[in-house]
Each structure stands twice: as C-alpha cells, then as structure tokens.
Coordinates of C-alpha atoms in Angstrom, one line a residue:
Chain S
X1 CA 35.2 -19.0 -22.4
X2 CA 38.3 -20.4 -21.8
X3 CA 38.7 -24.5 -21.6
X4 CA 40.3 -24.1 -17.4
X5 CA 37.7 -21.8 -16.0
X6 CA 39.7 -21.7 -12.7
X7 CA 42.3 -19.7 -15.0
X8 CA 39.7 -16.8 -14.5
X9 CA 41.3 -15.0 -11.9
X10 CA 43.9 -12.2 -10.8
X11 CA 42.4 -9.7 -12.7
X12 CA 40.3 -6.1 -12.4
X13 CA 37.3 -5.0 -13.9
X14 CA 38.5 -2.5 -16.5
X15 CA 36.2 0.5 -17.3
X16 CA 35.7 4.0 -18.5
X17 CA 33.9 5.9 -15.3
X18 CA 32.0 8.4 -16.4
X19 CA 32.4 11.3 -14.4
X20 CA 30.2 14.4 -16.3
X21 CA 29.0 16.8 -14.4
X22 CA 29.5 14.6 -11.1
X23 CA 31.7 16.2 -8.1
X24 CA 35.0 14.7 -7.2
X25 CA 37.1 15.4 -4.4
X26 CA 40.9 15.5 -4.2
X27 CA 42.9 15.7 -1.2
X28 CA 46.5 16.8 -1.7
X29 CA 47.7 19.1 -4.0
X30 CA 51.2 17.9 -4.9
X31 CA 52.9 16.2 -8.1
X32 CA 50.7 12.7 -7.8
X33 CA 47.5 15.1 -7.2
X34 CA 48.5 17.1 -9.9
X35 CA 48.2 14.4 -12.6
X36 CA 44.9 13.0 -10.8
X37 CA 43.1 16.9 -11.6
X38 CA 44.5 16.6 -15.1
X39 CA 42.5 12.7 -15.8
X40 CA 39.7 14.2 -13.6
X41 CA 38.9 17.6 -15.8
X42 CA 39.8 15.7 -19.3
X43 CA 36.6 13.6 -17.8
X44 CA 34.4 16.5 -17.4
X45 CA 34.2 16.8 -13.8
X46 CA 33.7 19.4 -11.2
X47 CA 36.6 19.1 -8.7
X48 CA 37.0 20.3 -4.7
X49 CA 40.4 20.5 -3.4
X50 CA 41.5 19.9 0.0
X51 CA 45.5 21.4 0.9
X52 CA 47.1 23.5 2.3
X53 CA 48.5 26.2 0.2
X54 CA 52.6 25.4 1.1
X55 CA 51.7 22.4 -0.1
X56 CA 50.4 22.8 -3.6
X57 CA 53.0 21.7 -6.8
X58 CA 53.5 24.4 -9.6
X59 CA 51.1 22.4 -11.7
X60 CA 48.2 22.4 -9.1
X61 CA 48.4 26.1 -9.1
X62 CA 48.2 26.6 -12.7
X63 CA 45.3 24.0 -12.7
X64 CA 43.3 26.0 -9.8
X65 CA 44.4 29.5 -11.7
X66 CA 43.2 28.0 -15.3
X67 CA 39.9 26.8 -14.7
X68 CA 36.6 27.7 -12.9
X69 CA 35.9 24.0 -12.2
X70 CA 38.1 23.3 -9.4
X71 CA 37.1 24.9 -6.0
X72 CA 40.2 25.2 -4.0
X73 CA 39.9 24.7 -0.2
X74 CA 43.3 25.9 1.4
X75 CA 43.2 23.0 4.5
X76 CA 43.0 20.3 5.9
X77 CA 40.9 17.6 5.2
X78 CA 38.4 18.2 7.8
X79 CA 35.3 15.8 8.9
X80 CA 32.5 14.2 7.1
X81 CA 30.8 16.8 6.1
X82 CA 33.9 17.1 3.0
X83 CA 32.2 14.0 1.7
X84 CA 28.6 15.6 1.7
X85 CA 28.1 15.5 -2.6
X86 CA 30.6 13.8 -3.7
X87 CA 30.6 11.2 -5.7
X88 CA 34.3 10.3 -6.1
X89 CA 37.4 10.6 -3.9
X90 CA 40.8 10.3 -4.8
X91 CA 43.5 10.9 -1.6
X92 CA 47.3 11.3 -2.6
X93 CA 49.0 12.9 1.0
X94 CA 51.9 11.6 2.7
X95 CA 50.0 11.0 6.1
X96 CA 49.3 7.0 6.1
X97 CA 46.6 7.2 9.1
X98 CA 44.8 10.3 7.6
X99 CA 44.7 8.9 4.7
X100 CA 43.5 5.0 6.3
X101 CA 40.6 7.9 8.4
X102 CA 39.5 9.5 5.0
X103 CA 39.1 6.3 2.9
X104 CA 37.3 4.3 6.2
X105 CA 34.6 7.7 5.9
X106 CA 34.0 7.2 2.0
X107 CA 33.6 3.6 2.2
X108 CA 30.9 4.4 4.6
X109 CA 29.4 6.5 2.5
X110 CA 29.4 4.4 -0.4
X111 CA 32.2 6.4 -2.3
X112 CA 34.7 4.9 -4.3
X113 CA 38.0 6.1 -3.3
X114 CA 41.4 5.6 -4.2
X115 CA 44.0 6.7 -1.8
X116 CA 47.8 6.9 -3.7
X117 CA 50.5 4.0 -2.4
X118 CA 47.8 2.1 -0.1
X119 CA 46.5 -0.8 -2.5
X120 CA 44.0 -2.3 0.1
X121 CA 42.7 1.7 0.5
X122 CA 41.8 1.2 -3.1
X123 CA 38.2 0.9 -4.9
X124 CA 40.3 1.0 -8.3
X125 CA 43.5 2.1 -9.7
X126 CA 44.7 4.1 -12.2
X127 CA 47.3 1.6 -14.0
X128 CA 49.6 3.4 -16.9
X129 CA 47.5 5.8 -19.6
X130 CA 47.5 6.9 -22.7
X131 CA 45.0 10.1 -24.1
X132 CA 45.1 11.2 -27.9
X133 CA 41.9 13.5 -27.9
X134 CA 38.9 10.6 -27.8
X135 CA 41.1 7.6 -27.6
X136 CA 42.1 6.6 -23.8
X137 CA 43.9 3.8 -23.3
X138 CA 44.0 2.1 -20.2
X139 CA 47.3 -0.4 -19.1
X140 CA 47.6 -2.8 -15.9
X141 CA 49.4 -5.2 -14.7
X142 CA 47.0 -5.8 -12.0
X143 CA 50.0 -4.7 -9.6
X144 CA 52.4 -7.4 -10.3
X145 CA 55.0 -5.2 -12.3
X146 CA 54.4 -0.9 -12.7
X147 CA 57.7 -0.5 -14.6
X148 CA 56.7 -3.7 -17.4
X149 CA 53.4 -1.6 -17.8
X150 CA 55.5 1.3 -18.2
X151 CA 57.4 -0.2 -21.0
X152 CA 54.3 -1.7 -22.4
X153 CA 52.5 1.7 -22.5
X154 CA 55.6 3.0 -24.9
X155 CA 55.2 0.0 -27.4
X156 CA 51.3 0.8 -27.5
X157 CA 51.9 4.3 -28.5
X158 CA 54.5 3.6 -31.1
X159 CA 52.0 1.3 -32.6
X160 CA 48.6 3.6 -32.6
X161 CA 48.5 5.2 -35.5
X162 CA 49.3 8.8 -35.4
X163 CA 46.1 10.3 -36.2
X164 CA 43.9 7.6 -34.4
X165 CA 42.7 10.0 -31.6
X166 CA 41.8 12.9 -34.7
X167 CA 40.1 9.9 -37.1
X168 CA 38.1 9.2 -34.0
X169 CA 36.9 12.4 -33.7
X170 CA 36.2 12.9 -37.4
X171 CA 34.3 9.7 -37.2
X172 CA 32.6 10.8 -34.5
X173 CA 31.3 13.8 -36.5
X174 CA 30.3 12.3 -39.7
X175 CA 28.0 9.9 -37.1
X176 CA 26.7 13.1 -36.0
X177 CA 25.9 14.1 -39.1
X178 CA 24.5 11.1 -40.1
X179 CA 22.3 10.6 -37.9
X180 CA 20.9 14.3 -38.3
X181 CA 20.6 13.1 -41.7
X182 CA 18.7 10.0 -41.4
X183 CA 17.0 10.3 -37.4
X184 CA 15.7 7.6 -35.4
X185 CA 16.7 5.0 -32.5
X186 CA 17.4 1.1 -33.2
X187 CA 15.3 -0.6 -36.0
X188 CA 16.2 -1.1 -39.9
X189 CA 17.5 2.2 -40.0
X190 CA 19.4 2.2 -37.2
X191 CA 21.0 -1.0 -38.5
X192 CA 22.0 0.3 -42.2
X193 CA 23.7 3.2 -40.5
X194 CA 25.8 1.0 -38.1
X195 CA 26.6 -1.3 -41.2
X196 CA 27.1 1.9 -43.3
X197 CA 29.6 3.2 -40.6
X198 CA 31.3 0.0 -39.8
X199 CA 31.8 -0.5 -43.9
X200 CA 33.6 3.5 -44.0
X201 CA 35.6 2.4 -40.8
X202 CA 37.1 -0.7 -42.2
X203 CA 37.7 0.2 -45.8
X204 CA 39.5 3.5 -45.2
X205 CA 42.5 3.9 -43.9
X206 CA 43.0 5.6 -40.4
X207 CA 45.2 8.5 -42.1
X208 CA 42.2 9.1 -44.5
X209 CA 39.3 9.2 -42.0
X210 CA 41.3 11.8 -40.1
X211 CA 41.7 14.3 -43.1
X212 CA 37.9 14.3 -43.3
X213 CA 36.9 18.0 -43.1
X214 CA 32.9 19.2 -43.1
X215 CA 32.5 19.5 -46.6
X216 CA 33.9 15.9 -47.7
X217 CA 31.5 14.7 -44.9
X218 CA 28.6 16.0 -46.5
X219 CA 29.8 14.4 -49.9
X220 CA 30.0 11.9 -48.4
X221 CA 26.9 11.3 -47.4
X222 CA 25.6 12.4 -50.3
X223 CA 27.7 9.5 -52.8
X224 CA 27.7 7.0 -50.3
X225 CA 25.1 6.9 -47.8
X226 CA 21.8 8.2 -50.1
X227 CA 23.8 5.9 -52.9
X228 CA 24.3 3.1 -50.0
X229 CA 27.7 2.5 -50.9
X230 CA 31.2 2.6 -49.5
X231 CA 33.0 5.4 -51.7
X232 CA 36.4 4.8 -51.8
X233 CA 38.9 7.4 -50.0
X234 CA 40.5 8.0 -53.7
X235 CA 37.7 10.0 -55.0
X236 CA 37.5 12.6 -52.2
X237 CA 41.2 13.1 -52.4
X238 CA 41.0 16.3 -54.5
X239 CA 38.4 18.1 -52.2
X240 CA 41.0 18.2 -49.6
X241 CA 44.0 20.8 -49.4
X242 CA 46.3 19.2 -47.9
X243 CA 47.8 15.9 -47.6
X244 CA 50.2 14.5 -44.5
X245 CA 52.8 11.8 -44.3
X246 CA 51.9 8.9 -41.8
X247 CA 54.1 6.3 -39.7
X248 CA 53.0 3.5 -41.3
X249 CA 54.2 5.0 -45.1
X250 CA 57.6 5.8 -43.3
X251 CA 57.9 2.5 -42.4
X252 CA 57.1 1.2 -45.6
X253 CA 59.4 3.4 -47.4
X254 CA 62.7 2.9 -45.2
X255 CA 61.2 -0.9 -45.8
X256 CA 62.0 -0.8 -49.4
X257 CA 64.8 1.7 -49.3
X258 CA 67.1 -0.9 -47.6
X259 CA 67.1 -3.8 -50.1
X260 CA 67.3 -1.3 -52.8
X261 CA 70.7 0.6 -51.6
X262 CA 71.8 -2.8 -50.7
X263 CA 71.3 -4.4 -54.1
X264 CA 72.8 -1.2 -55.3
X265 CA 76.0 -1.8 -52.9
X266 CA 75.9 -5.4 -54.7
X267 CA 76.2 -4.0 -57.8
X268 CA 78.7 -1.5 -57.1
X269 CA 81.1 -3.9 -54.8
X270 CA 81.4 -6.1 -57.4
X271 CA 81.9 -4.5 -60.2
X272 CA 84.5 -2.4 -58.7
X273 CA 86.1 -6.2 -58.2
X274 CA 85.7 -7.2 -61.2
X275 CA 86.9 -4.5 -62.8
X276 CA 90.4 -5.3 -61.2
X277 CA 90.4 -9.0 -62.4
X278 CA 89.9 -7.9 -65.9
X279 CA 93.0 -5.5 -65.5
Chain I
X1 CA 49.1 20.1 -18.7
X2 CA 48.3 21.2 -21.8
X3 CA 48.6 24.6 -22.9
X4 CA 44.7 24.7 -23.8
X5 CA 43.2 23.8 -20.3
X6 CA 39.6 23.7 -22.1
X7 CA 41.2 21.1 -24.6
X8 CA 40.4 18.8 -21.7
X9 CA 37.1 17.6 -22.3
X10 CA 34.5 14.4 -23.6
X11 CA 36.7 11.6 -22.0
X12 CA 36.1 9.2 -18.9
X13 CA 38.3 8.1 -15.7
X14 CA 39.8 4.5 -17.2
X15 CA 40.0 3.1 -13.8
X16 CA 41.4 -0.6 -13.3
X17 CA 38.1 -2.1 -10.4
X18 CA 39.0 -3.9 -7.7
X19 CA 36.2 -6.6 -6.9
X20 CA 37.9 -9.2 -5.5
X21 CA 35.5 -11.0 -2.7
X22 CA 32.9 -8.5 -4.2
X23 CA 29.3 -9.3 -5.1
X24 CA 28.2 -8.6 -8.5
X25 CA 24.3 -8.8 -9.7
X26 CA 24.1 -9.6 -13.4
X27 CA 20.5 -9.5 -14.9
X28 CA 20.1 -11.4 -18.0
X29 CA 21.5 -14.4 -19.2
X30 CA 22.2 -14.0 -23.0
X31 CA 25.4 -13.5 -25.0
X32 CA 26.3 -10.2 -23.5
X33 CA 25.5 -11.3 -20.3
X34 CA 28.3 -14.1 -21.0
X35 CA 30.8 -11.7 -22.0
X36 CA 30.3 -9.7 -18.7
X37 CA 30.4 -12.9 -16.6
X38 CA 33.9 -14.1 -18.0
X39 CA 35.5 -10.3 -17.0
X40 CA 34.0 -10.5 -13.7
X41 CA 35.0 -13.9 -13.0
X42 CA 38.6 -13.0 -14.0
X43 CA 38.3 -9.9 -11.4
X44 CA 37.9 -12.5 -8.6
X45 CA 34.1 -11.5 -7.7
X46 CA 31.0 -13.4 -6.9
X47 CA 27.9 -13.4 -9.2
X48 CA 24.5 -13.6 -8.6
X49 CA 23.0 -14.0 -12.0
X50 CA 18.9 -13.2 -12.3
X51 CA 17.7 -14.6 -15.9
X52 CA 14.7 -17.1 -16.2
X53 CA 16.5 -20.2 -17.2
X54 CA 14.7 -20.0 -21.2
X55 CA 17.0 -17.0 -21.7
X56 CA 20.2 -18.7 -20.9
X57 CA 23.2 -18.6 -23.7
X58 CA 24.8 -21.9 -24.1
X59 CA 28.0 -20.1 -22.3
X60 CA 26.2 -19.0 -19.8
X61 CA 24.7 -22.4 -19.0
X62 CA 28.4 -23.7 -19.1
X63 CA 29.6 -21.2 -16.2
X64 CA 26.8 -21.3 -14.1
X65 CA 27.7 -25.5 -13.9
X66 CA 31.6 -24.9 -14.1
X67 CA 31.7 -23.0 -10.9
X68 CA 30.6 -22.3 -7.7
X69 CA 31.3 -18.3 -7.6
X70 CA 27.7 -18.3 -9.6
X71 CA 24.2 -18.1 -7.5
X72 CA 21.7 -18.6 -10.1
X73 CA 18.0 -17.5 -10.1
X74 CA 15.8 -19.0 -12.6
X75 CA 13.7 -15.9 -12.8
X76 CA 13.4 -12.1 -13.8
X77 CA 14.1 -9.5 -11.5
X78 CA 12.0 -8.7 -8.8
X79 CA 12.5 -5.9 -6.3
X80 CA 15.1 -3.8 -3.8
X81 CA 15.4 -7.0 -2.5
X82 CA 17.7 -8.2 -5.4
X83 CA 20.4 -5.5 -4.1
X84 CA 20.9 -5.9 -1.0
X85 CA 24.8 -6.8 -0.5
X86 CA 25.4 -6.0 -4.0
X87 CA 28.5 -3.9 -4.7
X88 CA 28.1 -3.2 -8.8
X89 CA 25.3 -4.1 -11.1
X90 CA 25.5 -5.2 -14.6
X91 CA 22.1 -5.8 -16.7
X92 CA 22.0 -7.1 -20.4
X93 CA 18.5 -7.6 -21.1
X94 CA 16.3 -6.5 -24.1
X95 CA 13.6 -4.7 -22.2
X96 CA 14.6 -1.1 -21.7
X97 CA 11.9 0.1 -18.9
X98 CA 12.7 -2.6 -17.3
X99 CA 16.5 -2.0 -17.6
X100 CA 16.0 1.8 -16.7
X101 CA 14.2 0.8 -13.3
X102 CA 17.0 -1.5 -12.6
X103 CA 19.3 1.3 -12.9
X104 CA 17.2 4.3 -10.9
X105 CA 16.9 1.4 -7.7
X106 CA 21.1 1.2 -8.4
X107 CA 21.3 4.8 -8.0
X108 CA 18.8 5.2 -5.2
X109 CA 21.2 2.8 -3.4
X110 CA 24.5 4.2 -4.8
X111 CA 25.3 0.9 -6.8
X112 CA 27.5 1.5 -9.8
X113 CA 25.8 0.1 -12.5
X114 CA 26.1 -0.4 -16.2
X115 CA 23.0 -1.2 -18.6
X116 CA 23.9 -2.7 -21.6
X117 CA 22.9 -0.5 -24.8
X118 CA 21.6 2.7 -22.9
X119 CA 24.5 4.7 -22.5
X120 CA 22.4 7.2 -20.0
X121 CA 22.0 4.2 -17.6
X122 CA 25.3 3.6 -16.9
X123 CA 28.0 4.8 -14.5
X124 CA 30.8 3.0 -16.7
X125 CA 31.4 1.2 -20.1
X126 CA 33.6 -1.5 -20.9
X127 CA 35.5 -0.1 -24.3
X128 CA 36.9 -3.1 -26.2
X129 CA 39.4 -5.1 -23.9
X130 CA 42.5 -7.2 -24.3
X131 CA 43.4 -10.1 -21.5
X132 CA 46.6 -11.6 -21.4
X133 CA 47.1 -13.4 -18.0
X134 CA 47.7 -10.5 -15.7
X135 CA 48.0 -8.1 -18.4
X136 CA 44.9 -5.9 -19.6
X137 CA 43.9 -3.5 -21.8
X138 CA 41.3 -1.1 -22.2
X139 CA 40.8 1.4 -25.5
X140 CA 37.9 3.5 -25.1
X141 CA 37.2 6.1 -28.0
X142 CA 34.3 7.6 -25.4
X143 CA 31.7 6.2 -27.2
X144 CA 32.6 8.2 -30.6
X145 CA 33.5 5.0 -32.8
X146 CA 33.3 1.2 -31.5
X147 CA 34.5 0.1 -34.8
X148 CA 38.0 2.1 -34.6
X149 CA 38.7 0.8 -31.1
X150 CA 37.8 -2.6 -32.7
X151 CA 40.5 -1.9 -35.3
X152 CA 43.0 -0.1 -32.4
X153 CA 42.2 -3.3 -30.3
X154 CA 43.6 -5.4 -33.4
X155 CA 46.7 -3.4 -33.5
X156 CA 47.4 -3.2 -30.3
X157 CA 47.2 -6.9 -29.7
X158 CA 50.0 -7.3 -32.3
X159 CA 52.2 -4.9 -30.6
X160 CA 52.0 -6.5 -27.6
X161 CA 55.4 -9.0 -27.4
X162 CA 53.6 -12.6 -26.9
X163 CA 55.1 -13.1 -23.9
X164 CA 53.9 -10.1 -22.3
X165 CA 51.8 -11.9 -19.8
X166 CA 54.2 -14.4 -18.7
X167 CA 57.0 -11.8 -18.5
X168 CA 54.6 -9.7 -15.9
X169 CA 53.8 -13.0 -13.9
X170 CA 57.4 -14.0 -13.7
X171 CA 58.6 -10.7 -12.5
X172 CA 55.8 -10.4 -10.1
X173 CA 57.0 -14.1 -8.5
X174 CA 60.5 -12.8 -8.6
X175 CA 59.1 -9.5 -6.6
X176 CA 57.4 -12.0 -4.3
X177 CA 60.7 -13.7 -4.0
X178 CA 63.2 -10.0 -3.5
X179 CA 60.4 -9.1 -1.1
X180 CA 60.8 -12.2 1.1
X181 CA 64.2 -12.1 0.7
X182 CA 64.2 -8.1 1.7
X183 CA 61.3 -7.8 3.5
X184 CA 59.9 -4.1 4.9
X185 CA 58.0 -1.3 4.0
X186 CA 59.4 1.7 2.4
X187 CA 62.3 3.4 3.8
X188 CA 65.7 2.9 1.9
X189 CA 65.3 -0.8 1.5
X190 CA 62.3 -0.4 -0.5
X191 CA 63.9 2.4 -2.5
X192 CA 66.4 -0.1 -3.5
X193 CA 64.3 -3.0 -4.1
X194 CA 62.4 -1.0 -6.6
X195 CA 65.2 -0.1 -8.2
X196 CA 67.0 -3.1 -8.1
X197 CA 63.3 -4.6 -9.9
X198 CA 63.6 -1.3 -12.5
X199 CA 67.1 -2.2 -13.8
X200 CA 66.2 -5.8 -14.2
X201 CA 62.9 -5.0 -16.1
X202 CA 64.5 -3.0 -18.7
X203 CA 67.6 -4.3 -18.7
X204 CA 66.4 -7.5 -20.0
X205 CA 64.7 -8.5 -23.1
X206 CA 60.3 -9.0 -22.1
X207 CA 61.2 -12.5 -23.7
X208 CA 63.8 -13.3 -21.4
X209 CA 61.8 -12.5 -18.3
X210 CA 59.4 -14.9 -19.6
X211 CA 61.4 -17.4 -19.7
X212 CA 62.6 -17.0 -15.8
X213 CA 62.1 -20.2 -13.9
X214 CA 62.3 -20.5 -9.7
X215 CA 65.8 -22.1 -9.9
X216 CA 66.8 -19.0 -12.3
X217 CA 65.2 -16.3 -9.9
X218 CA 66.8 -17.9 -6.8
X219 CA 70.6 -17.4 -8.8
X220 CA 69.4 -14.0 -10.1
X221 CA 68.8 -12.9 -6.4
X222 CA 71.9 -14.7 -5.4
X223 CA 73.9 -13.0 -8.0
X224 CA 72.4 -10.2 -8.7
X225 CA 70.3 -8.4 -5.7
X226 CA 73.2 -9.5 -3.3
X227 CA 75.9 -8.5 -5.2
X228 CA 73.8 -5.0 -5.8
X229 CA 74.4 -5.6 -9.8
X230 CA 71.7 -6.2 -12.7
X231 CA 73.0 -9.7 -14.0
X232 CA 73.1 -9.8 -17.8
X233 CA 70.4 -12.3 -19.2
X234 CA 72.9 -14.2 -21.1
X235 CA 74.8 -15.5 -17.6
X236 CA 71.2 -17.4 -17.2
X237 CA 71.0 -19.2 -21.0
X238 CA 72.9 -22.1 -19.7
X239 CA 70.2 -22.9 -16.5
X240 CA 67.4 -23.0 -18.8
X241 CA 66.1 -26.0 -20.8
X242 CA 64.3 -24.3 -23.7
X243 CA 64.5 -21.1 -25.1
X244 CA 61.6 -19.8 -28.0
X245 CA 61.5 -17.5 -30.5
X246 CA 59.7 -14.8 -30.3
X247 CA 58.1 -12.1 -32.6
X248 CA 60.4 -9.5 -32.2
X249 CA 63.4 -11.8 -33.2
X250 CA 61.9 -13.1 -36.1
X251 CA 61.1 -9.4 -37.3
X252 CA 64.9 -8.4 -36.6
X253 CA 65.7 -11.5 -38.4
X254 CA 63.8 -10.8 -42.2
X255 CA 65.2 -7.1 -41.0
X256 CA 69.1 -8.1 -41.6
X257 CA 68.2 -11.1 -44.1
X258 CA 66.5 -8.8 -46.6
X259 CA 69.3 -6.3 -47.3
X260 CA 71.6 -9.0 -47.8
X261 CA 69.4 -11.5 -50.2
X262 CA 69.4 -8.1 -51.6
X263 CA 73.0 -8.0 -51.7
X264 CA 74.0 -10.8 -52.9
X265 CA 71.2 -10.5 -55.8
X266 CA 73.1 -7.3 -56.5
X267 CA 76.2 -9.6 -56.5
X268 CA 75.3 -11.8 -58.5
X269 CA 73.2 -9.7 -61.2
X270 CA 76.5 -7.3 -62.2
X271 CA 78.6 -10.7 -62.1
X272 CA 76.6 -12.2 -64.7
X273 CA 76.8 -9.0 -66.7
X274 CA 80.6 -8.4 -66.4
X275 CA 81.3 -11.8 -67.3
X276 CA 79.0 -11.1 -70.7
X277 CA 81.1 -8.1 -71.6
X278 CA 84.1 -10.3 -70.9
X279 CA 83.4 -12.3 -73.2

C-alpha cells in the first residue's frame, strides 16, 4: 500500500482474458485487423469476420485460408443480430460513426469491445506485446506515450532470457508430470509439490530448465522428488545431447574478454616503449 | 504470422481494462483481497467490498478508512442483489462453493469475473505485475509456471531504466502541451504532431525526458515544434537545476573504467618487469 493513497490512480486493470473456446468477432479485415486475428487464435478462440473482400490485407487472407477457426463473412457489418454469441468484439475500419453504431450495440449487449483509434469506444486496449510460446508480456503506458512503450517493449525483450518462453513450457510439463505422479488438489501434498517446484525454479538456471527433455524429467522425479530434494542441473548434464550457448554467458564472456585484451595492450604498449629507452 | 498457423495456441488476450468511473464488487477482505483493491484503485474504479469485518487484513482496514472510493459491507455475500450496477467482480475468499456460486450469478449476468484460486471460475488472471507511475507490466506464462514469471518479473524490473515512469508522465504533459499548442484531430497536423512527438522520444535519452520541467517543454516547443526540428537534449542542460545519474550511465561508466584499470595494470605490470631486467 503505498504511504499517498491518492497516488493510486491513472492506471488500467491489467489481465490475461481468457478467450478458449469463446466466439469473437472482428470487423475489418486490413493490416490493424490482421494482427488482432493473430492475438485472438494464439488465445484459442473461434473467430467471425465481418469485410468486404476488396478490403482484406494479404495477411487476413492467409489467416482465413490457414485455419478452420475463422468464419469469414464477405460484408458489411450488418445489425444486431452479428452480436448474437459473441462474447468479444474488436472493430478496426476507417468509418468513425459505424464504428461509434457498432461499439453503442455491444455495450448494450454487455460485450466488451474495443474499436481501433477511438479510446472512449474502448473496454480495454491492447498496449505494446511480447509472445515467446507461454510467456506474454503485456506493456502500457496507459496512453500517455505509444512510441516510449515501444522502446520499452525492445529493452524487455533484450532482457528475457532467450529460452524463457521454452523453460516455461518444460516447466510446465515436468508439473504435469508431477502431478500424474503424486495426484491430488490442495492439502500437504499439494504444498510439497509447489515448494518442490518453486525450489527446481529458483535453483536452476533458465538455460537449464529449457533443455529438460522427457527422460531427464522422469529422473528427475525419480532423484529429487521421491528423494525430496533439489538435484542440481550438473548431474543431468550428461543425459542430454546437446548443449546451447545463452545471452547471459555471451555477456559474461565479452565481459571478461575486454579487460583481458586491454591488460594485454598494457603490456604490449609499454614494452614496445621501453624497449626504445633501453636502446 | 508464423509459418505454423497451429503453433498459435494455450495463450490469453493481455488486454490493458479500462474502469475508470467503474464499479467493482470485491468479496473478501483478506490479503489477496488487498492486493486486488490496490490495482483497482490505481485503475480509477469504485469498490464495493462484501467481507464480515472479522475477516478484514490490516491493509484492508487501512484502505477502506483512507478513502472514500470504498463502500464497505460488514457481511458475507448475499444474493443477485449484490450485482446489480456491478461492471467486474473479483472474489478472494476461502470457501469454494461459495466462490463458484458467486461466479455462475456473474455469468448469468455477463459480469467478468475472477475467483481467486479456481482457475475454471474466472474470465481473466492477473499474471505477476509491475507498476511504475503510468507505466505497467504484465508477464503471464498462462498459468504454466508462477514462479518463472516471479523470476521474469525480477528481471524485467531491472531492465526497466528508473526513470521510465517519469519519462512517460513528462512526455505525456509535453503531448498535452504540443496538443494545445496544435490543437485538431487527425488530418496532416496530427500526422506531424506524432511525428514531431516520435523524433523527440527516441531522439533523446529516457533520462533526459525525465528530467523535462514546464519551463523546459514550453522552450522545447518554442524551439523545436516551431522551428519543425528535434532539439538536441544538451541545448536544455543549462535550464535545468539538477541533473541524476542514472543506471544506464553508471553501467557505461564501470564499461570504459574496466578496460583501462585494466590497462594501466598492464602498464604498470611489464614496467616493473623491464625495469628488473634493466637492472
């Protein structure tokens, strides 16, 4: 709780909205629609699209040629009855007042909408993303500046590990497996396999989580969890086949390369002058 | 797109929610319940908070009495009548029938709602979250590993240049101020203002945008927006009466003093050494 409460303010409610197996629609089919199918289908929704066919982008093509879950309605947005089922709309067409019509209907109908470039025909924005597999990551400014979130998002990305969104998804599976192994909701159990889970997150390093592969899972579980303890990385090292360089031991390297070639330049610089004082 | 359409799969819609003037039900009062009143505090909403005053945290005491955006009912939840007016509902209470009956009457009335702990009762999660005055963050591993977007969280919130929030708030004032200045909707004016507002954000440093003051804004529009150039931060040193360090300074700083400690170690080392074969 911060010590000025009336410093609580200017901000959004950030979330992940789950959208599985529920029915969005999209109206408009060009560049900005384009990218709202791709966020849509990577969260597992069915999708209805409302535009004319001269006005699709490439992209939105491909999308409606690639995949069964988009049914493509080549129109105009009609009446109310377009809203029947839905459970999300998202508007991005150049026509202000259709737009204004389409987002006034939704908000009847207790949809949340977000209609591109009008901010007050808005439910919730979209901000400045980044997706590695499982990892989403969302960015906002609350408005104030889109190209500072811009820049942000960059400095976020250099600074996730590589193979965040794959250790994840490795992690993701061992739970799996885990709790296959040792069943059950909430209680003791439940709380030894959180700690056991938490202790395997914070003790190996991201790079080494994400070159888990099913077998080292399985011994795994076998040395640590039936042994409840935290094996380290270093002893499953020779079960795997390969081995991959990470950004963070780049780093480290050039960080130690540096002072060495410049102690080395030392060296060399002056003995190259004294070498012509003793002459 | 991606190549693999199908690769698009097991994520969520990270959406930035507008509830300003909105009305939020929260039932429960404990420590989660805290946590959810600070982030919908900061998103400009009102609360009605149901929890029978034995339950309260010691936070939660604290912002029910620090401000007026809280209605508080010393008792458990009762009926429909709870939601009327209510736009999203959050509960964070230990008993999960109770919880799950919350939730159906939410649904029944199209009320987004999120139950703490039963991932099947709600229509959004939270993901771990960083606040920096207008500047948020969400990392969501969609619900795979809540201890690696713990540790992302971590590294993220060093990556993020301290001034970040203050940098977004000043250049949001200075939009405020271009917009007066330049006022209109689209069209070729607004083309240019966004430009003119591009240039500057990544033109100059995020620390020196931080550091804007009103006077320094007025000159910079002066200056720069009426002369149609992007002013070099340096012309502005001499207006302002402090200037900080900041991280990414004192990083570039132990970059160049390294190599040449290094150096002059190097120097030194082989001078020491001629001047015992001189001898």
């Amino acid at each position: 709780m911060p010590a000025d409460i009336s410093s609580l303010t200017g901000g959004s409610l950030l979330v992940a909205w789950q959208l599985k197996d529920k029915h969005v629609l999209i109206v408009g089919g060009g560049d900005v629609a384009s990218g709202r199918i791709e966020s849509v289908l990577a969260a597992d929704a069915r999708i209805t699209l409302i535009c004319p066919s001269s006005g699709l982008h490439p992209l939105t093509k491909r999308f409606i040629e690639a995949t069964d879950r988009i049914t493509y309605c080549d129109r105009v947005f009609a009446a109310e009855d377009d809203l029947v089922g839905v459970d999300m709309a998202l508007t991005a067409i150049d026509q202000v007042e259709e737009s204004r019509r389409v987002c006034a209907l939704c908000r009847e109908h207790k949809i949340p909408v977000n209609v591109a470039d009008i901010p007050e025909s808005c439910d919730f924005y979209f901000g400045s993303q980044i997706r590695d597999g499982p990892l989403q990551v969302l960015i906002s400014t609350n408005g104030q500046s889109p190209k500072l979130a811009n820049i942000i998002r960059k400095r976020v990305e250099q600074a996730l590990p590589n193979c965040a969104g794959d250790a994840i998804s490795k992690v993701g599976e061992l739970r799996t497996k885990l709790k296959e192994r040792a069943p059950g909701v909430g209680g003791e159990l439940g709380k030894r396999r959180m700690r056991w889970m938490i202790d395997i997150c914070t003790s190996w390093e991201m790079e080494d989580l994400a070159l888990m592969d099913s077998p080292m899972m399985d011994r795994l579980l076998d040395d640590g969890w039936e042994q409840n303890v935290t094996p380290n990385p270093d002893q499953f090292k020779a079960l795997r086949g390969r081995r991959s360089g990470s950004a963070s031991h780049a780093t480290s390297a050039s960080g130690v390369l540096l002072p060495i070639l410049a102690f080395a330049t030392g060296v060399i610089c002056s003995g190259l002058w004294m070498s012509q004082r003793v002459r």
